[in-house]
PDB file of C-alpha atoms in Angstrom:
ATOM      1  CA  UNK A 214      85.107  63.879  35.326  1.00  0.00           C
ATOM      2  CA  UNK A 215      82.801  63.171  32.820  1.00  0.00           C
ATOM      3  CA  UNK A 216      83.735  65.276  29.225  1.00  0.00           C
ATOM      4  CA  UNK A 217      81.013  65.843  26.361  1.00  0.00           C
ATOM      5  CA  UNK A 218      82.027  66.948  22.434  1.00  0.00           C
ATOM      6  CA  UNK A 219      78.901  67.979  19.951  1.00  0.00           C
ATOM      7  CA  UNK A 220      79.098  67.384  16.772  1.00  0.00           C
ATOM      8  CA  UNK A 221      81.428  63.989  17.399  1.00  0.00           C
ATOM      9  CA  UNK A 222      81.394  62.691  14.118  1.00  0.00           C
ATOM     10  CA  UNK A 223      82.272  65.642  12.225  1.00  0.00           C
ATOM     11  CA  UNK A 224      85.606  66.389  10.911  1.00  0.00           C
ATOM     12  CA  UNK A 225      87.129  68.174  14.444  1.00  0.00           C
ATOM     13  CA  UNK A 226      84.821  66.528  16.388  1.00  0.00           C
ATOM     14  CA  UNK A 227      85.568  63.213  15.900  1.00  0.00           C
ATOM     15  CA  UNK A 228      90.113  63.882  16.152  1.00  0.00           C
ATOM     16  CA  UNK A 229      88.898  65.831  19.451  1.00  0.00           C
ATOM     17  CA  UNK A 230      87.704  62.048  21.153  1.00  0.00           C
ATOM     18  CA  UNK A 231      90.278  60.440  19.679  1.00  0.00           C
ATOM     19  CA  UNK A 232      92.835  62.682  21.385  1.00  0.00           C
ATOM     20  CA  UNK A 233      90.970  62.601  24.188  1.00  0.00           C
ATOM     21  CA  UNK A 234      90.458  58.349  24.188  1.00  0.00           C
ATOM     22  CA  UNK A 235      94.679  58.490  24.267  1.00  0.00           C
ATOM     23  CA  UNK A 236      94.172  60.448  28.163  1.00  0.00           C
ATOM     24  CA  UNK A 237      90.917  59.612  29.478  1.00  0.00           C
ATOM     25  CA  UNK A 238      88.601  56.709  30.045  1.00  0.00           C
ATOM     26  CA  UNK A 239      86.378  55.871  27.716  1.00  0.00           C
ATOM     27  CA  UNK A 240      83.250  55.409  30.028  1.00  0.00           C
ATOM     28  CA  UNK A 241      83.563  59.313  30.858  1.00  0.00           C
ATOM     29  CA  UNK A 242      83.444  60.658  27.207  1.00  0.00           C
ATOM     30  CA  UNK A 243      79.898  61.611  25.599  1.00  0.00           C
ATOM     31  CA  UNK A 244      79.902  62.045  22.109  1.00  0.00           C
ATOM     32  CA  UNK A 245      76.908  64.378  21.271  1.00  0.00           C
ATOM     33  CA  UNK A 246      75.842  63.363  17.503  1.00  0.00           C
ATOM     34  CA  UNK A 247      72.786  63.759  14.984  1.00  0.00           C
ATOM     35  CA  UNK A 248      72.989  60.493  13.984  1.00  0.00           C
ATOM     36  CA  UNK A 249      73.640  57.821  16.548  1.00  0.00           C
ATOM     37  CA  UNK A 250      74.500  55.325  13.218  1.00  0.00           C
ATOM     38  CA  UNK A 251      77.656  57.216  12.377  1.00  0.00           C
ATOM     39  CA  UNK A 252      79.258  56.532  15.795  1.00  0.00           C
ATOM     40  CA  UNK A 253      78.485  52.686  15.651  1.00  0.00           C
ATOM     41  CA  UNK A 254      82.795  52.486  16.053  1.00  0.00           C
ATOM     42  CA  UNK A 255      82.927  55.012  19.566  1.00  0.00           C
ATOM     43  CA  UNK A 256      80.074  53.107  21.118  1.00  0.00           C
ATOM     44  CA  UNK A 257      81.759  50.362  20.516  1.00  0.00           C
ATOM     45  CA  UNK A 258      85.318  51.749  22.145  1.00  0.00           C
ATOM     46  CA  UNK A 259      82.455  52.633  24.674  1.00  0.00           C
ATOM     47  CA  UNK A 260      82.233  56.323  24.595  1.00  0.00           C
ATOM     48  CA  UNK A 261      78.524  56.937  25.627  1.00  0.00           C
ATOM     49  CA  UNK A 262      76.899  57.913  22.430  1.00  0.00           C
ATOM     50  CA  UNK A 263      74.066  60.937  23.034  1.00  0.00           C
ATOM     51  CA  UNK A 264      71.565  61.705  20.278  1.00  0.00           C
ATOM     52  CA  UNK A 265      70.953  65.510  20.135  1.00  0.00           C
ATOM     53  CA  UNK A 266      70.355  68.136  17.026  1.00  0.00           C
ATOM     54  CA  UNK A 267      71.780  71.878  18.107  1.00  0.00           C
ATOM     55  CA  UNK A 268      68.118  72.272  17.203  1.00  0.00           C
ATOM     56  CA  UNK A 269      66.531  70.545  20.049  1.00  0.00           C
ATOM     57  CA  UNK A 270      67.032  72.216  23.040  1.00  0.00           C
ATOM     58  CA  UNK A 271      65.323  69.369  25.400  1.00  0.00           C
ATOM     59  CA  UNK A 272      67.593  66.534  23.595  1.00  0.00           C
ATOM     60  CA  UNK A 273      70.352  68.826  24.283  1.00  0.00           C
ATOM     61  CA  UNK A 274      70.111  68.977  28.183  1.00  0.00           C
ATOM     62  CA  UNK A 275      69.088  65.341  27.978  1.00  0.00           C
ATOM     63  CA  UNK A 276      72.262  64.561  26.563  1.00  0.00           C
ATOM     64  CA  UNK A 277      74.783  67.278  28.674  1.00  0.00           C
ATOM     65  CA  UNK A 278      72.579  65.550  32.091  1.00  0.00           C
ATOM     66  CA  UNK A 279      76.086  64.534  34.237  1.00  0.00           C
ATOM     67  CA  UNK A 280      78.375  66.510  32.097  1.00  0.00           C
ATOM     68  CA  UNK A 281      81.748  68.266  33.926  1.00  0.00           C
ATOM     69  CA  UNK A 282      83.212  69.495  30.601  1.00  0.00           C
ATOM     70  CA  UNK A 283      81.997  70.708  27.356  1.00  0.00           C
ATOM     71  CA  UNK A 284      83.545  70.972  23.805  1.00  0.00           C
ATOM     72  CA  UNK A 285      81.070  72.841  21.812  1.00  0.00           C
ATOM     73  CA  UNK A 286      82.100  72.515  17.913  1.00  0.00           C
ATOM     74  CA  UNK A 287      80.906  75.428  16.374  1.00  0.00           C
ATOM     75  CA  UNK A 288      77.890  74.554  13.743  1.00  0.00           C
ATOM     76  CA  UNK A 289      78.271  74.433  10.585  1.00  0.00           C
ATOM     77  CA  UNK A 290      74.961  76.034   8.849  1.00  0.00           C
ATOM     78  CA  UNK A 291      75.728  79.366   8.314  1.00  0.00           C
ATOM     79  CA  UNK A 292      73.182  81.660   9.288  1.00  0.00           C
ATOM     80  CA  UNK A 293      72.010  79.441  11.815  1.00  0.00           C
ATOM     81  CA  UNK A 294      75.117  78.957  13.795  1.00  0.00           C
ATOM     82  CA  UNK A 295      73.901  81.790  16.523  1.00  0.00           C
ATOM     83  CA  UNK A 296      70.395  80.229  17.302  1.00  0.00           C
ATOM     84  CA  UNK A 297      71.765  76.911  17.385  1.00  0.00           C
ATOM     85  CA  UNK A 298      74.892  77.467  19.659  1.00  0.00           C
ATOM     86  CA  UNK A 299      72.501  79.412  21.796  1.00  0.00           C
ATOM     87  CA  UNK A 300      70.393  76.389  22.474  1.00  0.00           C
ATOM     88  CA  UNK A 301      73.808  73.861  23.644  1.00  0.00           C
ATOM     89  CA  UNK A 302      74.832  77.284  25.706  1.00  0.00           C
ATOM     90  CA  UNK A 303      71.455  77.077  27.773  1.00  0.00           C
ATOM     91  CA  UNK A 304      71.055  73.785  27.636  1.00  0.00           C
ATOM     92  CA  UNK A 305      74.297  73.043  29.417  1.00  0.00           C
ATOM     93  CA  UNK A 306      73.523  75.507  31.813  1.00  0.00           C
ATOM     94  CA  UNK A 307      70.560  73.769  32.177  1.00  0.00           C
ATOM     95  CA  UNK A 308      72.066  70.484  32.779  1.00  0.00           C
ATOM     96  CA  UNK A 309      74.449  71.584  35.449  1.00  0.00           C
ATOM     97  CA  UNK A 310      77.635  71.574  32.847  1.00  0.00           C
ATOM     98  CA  UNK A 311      80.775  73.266  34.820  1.00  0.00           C
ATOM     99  CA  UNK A 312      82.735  74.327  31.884  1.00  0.00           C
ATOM    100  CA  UNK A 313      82.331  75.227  28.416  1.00  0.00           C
ATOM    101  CA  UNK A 314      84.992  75.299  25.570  1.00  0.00           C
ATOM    102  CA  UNK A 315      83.995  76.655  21.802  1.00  0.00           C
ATOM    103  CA  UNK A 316      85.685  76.442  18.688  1.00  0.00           C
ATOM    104  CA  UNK A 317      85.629  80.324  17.301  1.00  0.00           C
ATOM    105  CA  UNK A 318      87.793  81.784  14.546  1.00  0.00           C
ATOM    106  CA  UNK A 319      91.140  84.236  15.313  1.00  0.00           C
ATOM    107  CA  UNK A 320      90.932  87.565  16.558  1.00  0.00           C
ATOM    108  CA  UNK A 321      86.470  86.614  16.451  1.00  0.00           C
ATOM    109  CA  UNK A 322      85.285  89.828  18.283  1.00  0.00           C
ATOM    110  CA  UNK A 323      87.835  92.731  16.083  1.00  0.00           C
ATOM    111  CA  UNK A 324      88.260  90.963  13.033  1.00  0.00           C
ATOM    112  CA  UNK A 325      86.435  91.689   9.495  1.00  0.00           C
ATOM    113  CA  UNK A 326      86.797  88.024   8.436  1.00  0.00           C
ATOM    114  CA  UNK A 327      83.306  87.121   6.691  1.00  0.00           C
ATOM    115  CA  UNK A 328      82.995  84.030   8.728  1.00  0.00           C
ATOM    116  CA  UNK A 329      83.635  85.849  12.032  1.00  0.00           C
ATOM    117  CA  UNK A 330      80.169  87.829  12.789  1.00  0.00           C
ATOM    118  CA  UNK A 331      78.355  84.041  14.253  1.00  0.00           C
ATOM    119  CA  UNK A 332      81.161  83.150  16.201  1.00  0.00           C
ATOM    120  CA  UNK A 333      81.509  87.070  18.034  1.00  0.00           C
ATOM    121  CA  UNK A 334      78.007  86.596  18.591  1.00  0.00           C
ATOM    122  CA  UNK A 335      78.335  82.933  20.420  1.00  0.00           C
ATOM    123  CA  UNK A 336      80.916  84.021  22.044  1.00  0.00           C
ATOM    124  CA  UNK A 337      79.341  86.831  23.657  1.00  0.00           C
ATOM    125  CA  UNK A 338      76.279  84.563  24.835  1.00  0.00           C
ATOM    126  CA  UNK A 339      78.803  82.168  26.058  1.00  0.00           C
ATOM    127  CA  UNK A 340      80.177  85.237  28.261  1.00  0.00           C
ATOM    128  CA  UNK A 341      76.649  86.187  29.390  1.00  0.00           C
ATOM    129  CA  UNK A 342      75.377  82.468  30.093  1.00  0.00           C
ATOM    130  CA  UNK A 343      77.583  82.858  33.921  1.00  0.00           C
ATOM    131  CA  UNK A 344      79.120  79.445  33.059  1.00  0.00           C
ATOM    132  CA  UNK A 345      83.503  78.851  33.138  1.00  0.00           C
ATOM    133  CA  UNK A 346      84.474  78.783  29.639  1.00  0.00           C
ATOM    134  CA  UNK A 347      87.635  78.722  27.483  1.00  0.00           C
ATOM    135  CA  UNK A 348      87.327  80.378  23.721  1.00  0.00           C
ATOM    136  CA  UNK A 349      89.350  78.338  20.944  1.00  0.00           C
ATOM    137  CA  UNK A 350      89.610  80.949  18.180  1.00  0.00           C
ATOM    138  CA  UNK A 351      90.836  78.570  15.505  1.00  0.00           C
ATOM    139  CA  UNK A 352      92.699  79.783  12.527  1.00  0.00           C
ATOM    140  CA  UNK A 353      92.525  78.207   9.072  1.00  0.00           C
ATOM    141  CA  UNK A 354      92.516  74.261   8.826  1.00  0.00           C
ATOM    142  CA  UNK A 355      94.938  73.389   6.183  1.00  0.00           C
ATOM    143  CA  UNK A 356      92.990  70.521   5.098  1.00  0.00           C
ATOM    144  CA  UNK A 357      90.881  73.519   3.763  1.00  0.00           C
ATOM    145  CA  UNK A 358      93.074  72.993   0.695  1.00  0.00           C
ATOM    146  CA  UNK A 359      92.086  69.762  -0.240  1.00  0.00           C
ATOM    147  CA  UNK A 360      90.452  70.355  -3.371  1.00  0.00           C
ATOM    148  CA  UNK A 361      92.897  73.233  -4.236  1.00  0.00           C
ATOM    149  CA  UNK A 362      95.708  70.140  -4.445  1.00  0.00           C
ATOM    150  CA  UNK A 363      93.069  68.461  -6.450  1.00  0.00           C
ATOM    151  CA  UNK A 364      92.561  70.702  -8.839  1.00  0.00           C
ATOM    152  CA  UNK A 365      96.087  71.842  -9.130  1.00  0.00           C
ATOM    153  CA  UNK A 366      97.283  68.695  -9.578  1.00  0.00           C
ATOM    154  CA  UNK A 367      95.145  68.627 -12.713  1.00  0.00           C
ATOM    155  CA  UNK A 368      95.410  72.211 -13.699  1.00  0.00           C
ATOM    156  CA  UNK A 369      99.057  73.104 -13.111  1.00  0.00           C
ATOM    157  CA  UNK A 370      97.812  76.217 -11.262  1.00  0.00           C
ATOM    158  CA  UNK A 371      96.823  77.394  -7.997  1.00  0.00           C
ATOM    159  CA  UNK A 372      94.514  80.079  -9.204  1.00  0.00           C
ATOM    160  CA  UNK A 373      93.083  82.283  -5.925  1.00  0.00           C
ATOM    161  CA  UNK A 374      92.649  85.802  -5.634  1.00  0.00           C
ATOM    162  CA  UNK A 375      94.824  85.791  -2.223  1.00  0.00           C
ATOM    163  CA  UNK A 376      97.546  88.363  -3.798  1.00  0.00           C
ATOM    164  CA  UNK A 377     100.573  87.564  -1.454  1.00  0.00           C
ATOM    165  CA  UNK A 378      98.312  87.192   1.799  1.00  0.00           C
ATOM    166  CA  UNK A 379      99.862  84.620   4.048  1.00  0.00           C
ATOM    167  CA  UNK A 380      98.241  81.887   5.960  1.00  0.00           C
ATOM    168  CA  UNK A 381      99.234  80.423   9.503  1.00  0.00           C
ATOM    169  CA  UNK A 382      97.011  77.532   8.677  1.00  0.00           C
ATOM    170  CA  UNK A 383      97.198  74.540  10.971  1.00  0.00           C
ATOM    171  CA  UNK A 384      95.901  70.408  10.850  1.00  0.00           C
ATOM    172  CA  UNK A 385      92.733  69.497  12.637  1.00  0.00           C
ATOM    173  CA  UNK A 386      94.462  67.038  14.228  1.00  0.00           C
ATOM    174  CA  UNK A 387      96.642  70.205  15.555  1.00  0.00           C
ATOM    175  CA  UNK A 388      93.161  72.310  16.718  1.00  0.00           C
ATOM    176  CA  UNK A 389      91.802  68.993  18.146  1.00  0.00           C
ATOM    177  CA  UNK A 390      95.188  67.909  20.158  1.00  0.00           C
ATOM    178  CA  UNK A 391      94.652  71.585  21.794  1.00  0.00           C
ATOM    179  CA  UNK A 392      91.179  71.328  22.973  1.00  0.00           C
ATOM    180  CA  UNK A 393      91.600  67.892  24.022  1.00  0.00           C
ATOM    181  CA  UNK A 394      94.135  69.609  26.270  1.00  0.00           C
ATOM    182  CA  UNK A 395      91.725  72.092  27.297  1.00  0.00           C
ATOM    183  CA  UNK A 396      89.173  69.724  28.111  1.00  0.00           C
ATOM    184  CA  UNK A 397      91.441  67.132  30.252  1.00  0.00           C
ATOM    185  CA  UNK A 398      93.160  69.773  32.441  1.00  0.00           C
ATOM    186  CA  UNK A 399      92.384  72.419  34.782  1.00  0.00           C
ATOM    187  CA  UNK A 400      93.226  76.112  34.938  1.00  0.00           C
ATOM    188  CA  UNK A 401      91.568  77.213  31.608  1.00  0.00           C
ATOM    189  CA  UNK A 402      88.698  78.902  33.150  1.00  0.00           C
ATOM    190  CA  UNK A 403      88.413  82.534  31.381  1.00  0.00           C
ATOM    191  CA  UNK A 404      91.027  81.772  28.854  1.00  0.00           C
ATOM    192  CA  UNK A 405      90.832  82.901  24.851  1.00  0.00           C
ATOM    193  CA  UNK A 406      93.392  81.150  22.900  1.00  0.00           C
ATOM    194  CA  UNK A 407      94.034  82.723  19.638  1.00  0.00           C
ATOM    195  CA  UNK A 408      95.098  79.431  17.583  1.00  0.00           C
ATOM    196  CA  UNK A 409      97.133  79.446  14.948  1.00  0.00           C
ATOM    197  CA  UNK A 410     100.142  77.519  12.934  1.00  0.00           C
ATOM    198  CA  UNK A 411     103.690  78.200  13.639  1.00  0.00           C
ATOM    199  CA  UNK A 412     104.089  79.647  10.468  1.00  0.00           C
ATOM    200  CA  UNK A 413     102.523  81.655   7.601  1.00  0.00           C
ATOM    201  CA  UNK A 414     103.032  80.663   4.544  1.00  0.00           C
ATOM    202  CA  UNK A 415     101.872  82.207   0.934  1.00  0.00           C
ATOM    203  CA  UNK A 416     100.298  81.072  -2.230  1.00  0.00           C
ATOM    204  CA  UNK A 417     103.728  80.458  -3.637  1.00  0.00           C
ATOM    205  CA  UNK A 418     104.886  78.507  -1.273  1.00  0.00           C
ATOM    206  CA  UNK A 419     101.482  76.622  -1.266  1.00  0.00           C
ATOM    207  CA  UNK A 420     102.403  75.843  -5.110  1.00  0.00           C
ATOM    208  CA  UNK A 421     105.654  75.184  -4.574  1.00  0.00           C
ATOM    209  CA  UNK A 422     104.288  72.135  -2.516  1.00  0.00           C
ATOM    210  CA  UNK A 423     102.043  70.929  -4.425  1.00  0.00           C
ATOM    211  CA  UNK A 424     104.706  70.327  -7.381  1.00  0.00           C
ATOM    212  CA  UNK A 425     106.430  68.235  -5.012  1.00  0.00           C
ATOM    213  CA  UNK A 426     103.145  66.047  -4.408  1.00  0.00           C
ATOM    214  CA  UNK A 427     102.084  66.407  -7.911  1.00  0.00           C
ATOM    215  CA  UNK A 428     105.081  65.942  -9.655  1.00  0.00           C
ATOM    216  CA  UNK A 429     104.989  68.057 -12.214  1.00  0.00           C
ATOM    217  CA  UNK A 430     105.531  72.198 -12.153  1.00  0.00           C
ATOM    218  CA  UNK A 431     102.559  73.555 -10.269  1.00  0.00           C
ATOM    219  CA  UNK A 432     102.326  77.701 -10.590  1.00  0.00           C
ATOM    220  CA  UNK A 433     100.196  80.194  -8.095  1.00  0.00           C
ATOM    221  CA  UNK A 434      97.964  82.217 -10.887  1.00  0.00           C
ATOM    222  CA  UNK A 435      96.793  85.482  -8.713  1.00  0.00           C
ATOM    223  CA  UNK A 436      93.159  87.033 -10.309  1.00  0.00           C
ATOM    224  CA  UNK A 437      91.355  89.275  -8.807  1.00  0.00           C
ATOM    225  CA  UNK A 438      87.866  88.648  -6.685  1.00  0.00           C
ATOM    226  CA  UNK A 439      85.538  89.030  -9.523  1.00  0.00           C
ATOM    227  CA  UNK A 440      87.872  87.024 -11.967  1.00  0.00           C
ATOM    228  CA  UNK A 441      87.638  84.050  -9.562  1.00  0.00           C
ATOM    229  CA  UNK A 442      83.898  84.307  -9.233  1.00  0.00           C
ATOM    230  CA  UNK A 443      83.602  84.022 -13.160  1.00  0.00           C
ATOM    231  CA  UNK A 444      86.719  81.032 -12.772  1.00  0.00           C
ATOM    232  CA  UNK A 445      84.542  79.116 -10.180  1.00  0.00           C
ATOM    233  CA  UNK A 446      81.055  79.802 -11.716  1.00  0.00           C
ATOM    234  CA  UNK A 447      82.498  78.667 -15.179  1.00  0.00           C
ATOM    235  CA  UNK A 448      83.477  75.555 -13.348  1.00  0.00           C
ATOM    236  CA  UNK A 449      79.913  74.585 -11.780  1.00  0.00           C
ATOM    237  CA  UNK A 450      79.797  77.052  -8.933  1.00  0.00           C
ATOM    238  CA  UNK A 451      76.829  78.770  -7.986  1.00  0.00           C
ATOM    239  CA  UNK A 452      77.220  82.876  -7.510  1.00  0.00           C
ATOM    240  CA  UNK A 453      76.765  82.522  -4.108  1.00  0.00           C
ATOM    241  CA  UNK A 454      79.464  79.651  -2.739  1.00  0.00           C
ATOM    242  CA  UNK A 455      81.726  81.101  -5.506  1.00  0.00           C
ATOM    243  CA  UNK A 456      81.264  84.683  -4.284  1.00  0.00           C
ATOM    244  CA  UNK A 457      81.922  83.529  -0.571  1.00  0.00           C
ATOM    245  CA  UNK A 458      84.969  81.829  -1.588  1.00  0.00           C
ATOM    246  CA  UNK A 459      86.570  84.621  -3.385  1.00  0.00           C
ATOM    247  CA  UNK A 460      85.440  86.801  -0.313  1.00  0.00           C
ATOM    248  CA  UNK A 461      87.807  84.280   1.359  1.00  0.00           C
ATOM    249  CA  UNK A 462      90.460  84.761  -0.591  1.00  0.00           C
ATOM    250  CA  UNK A 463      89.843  88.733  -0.321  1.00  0.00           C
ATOM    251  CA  UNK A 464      90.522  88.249   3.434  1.00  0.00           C
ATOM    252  CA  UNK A 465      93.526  86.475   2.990  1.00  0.00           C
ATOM    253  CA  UNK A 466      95.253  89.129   1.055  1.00  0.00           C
ATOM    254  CA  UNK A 467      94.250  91.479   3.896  1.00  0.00           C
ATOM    255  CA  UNK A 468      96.126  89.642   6.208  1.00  0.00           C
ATOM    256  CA  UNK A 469      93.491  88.143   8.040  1.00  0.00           C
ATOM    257  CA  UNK A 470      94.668  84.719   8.310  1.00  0.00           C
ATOM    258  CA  UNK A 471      98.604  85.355   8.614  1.00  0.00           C
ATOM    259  CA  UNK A 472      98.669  85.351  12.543  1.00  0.00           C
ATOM    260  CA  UNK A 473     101.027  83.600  14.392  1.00  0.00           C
ATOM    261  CA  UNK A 474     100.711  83.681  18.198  1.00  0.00           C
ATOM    262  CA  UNK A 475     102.440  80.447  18.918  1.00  0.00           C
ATOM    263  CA  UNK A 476      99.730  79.439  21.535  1.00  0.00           C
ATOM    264  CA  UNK A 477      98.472  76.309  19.395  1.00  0.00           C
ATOM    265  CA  UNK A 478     102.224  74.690  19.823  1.00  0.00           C
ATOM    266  CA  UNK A 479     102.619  76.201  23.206  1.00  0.00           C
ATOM    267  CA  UNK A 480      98.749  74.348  24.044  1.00  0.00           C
ATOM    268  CA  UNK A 481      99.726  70.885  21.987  1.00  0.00           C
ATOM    269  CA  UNK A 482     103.303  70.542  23.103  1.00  0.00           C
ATOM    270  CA  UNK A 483     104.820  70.109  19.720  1.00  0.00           C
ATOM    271  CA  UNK A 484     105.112  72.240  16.819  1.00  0.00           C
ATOM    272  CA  UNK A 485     102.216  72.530  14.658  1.00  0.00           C
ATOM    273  CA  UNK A 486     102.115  70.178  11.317  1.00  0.00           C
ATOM    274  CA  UNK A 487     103.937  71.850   8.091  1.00  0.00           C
ATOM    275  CA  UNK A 488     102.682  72.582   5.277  1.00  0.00           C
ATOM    276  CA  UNK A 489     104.279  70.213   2.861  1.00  0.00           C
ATOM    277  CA  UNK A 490     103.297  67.262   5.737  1.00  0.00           C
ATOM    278  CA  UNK A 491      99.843  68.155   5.872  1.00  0.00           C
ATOM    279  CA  UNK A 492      99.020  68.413   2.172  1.00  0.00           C
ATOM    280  CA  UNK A 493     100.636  65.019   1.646  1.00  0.00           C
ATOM    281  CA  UNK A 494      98.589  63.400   4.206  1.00  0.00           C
ATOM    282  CA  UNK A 495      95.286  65.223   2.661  1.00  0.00           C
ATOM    283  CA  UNK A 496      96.460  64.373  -0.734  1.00  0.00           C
ATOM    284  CA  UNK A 497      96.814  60.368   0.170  1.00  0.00           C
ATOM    285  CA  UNK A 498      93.476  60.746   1.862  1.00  0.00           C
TER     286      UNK A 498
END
């Protein structure tokens, strides 16, 4: 069984083969990349290294040719996702591929998250291609917080326009442990997994941590949307990136990332990584 990941030296990408390296040999894992320079280190474990942009559809079924299983990591050029994932989607049916899997976002086809419109949309051509596939709606990575610690650590503030919206946020290492299990056994076919931590925490509680990494008192400031855009801008932002992120942080206080389903443990095995763990690890990063 021969298992391909795109985008295999990205951030998911890359914990996704290493979870998979722990199960499977490494002759039968492709790593799909852009750049065949930044996986020097799997060629060298000897993962067969592929060279193919979501961009070029004939790469793409050049580099799926022999493929059983598929990991396709959703894109991450926004407003191009949907043309992009289209082209892996036919290219693997092109190339014979039995089996899909695609990283999506929770609850992708009812939710009013801002980031959720390209994944609905993939998913749905996914569903339409004919081809067995599994749908990993990933919630929120908390390595998402990285600069957050940063800044906080400097600031003394968590300042977010969250109100008290919760998060279930989880590692990537916890995401990438669960679709290495997708990938490496059977009985998946037709699935959607709705992904999520074990536990929701708020922007408190997120501040409360960070004083224990920081060492020193570390407060959660709550503005609202348009006082964060003028809080990022004033800090170098651009209006755009600093009105997405408030948007964000808008659907967080609606509730839109506090699910827990308890399917990411159930999938891994293990309980997914908690808060205070996974900031310290970003932090020492």
């Amino acid at each position: 069984m021969t298992i391909a990941v795109t985008g295999a030296t990205g951030q998911l990408g890359r914990l996704v083969l290493e979870e998979l390296l722990s199960s499977q040999e490494p002759g039968s894992l492709v790593a799909v990349v852009r750049d065949a320079a930044k996986a020097g280190e799997l060629g060298a474990r000897g993962v067969q290294v592929r060279v193919a942009d979501y961009s070029d559809p004939v790469a793409l079924t050049e580099a799926l040719t022999g493929v059983d299983r598929l990991l396709l990591v959703s894109g991450s050029e926004v407003g191009a996702r949907v043309a992009q994932h289209a082209n892996v989607v036919s290219a693997a049916k092109a190339a014979g591929v039995g089996f899909i899997a695609y990283t999506s976002v929770l609850a992708a086809d009812t939710t009013e998250l801002i980031l959720a419109p390209e994944h609905k949309a993939t998913e749905e051509l996914i569903r339409a291609s004919g081809l067995d596939f599994a749908l990993l709606r990933n919630g929120w990575y908390t390595e998402n917080y990285a600069q957050t610690v940063a800044t906080a650590k400097q600031t003394g503030a968590v300042v977010a326009a969250a109100g008290d919206g919760r998060v279930a946020s989880a590692t990537r290492a916890d995401y990438a442990a669960a679709a290495a299990a997708v990938l490496s056994s059977a009985g998946h076919e037709g699935r959607t997994y709705e992904l999520s931590g074990d536990y929701a925490w708020d922007f408190k509680e997120l501040a409360t941590a960070i004083t224990k990494i920081a060492g020193r008192e570390v407060v959660y400031r709550p503005v609202s949307a348009p006082e964060l855009v003028e809080v990022l801008t004033t800090a170098g932002l651009d209006e755009g990136t600093a009105g997405f992120l408030a948007a964000l942080d808008s659907d967080t206080k609606a509730g839109l990332l506090a699910t827990v389903t308890g399917e990411l443990s159930g999938l891994i095995g293990r309980p997914t990584t908690p808060l205070l763990q996974a900031l310290e690890a970003t932090s020492a990063s």
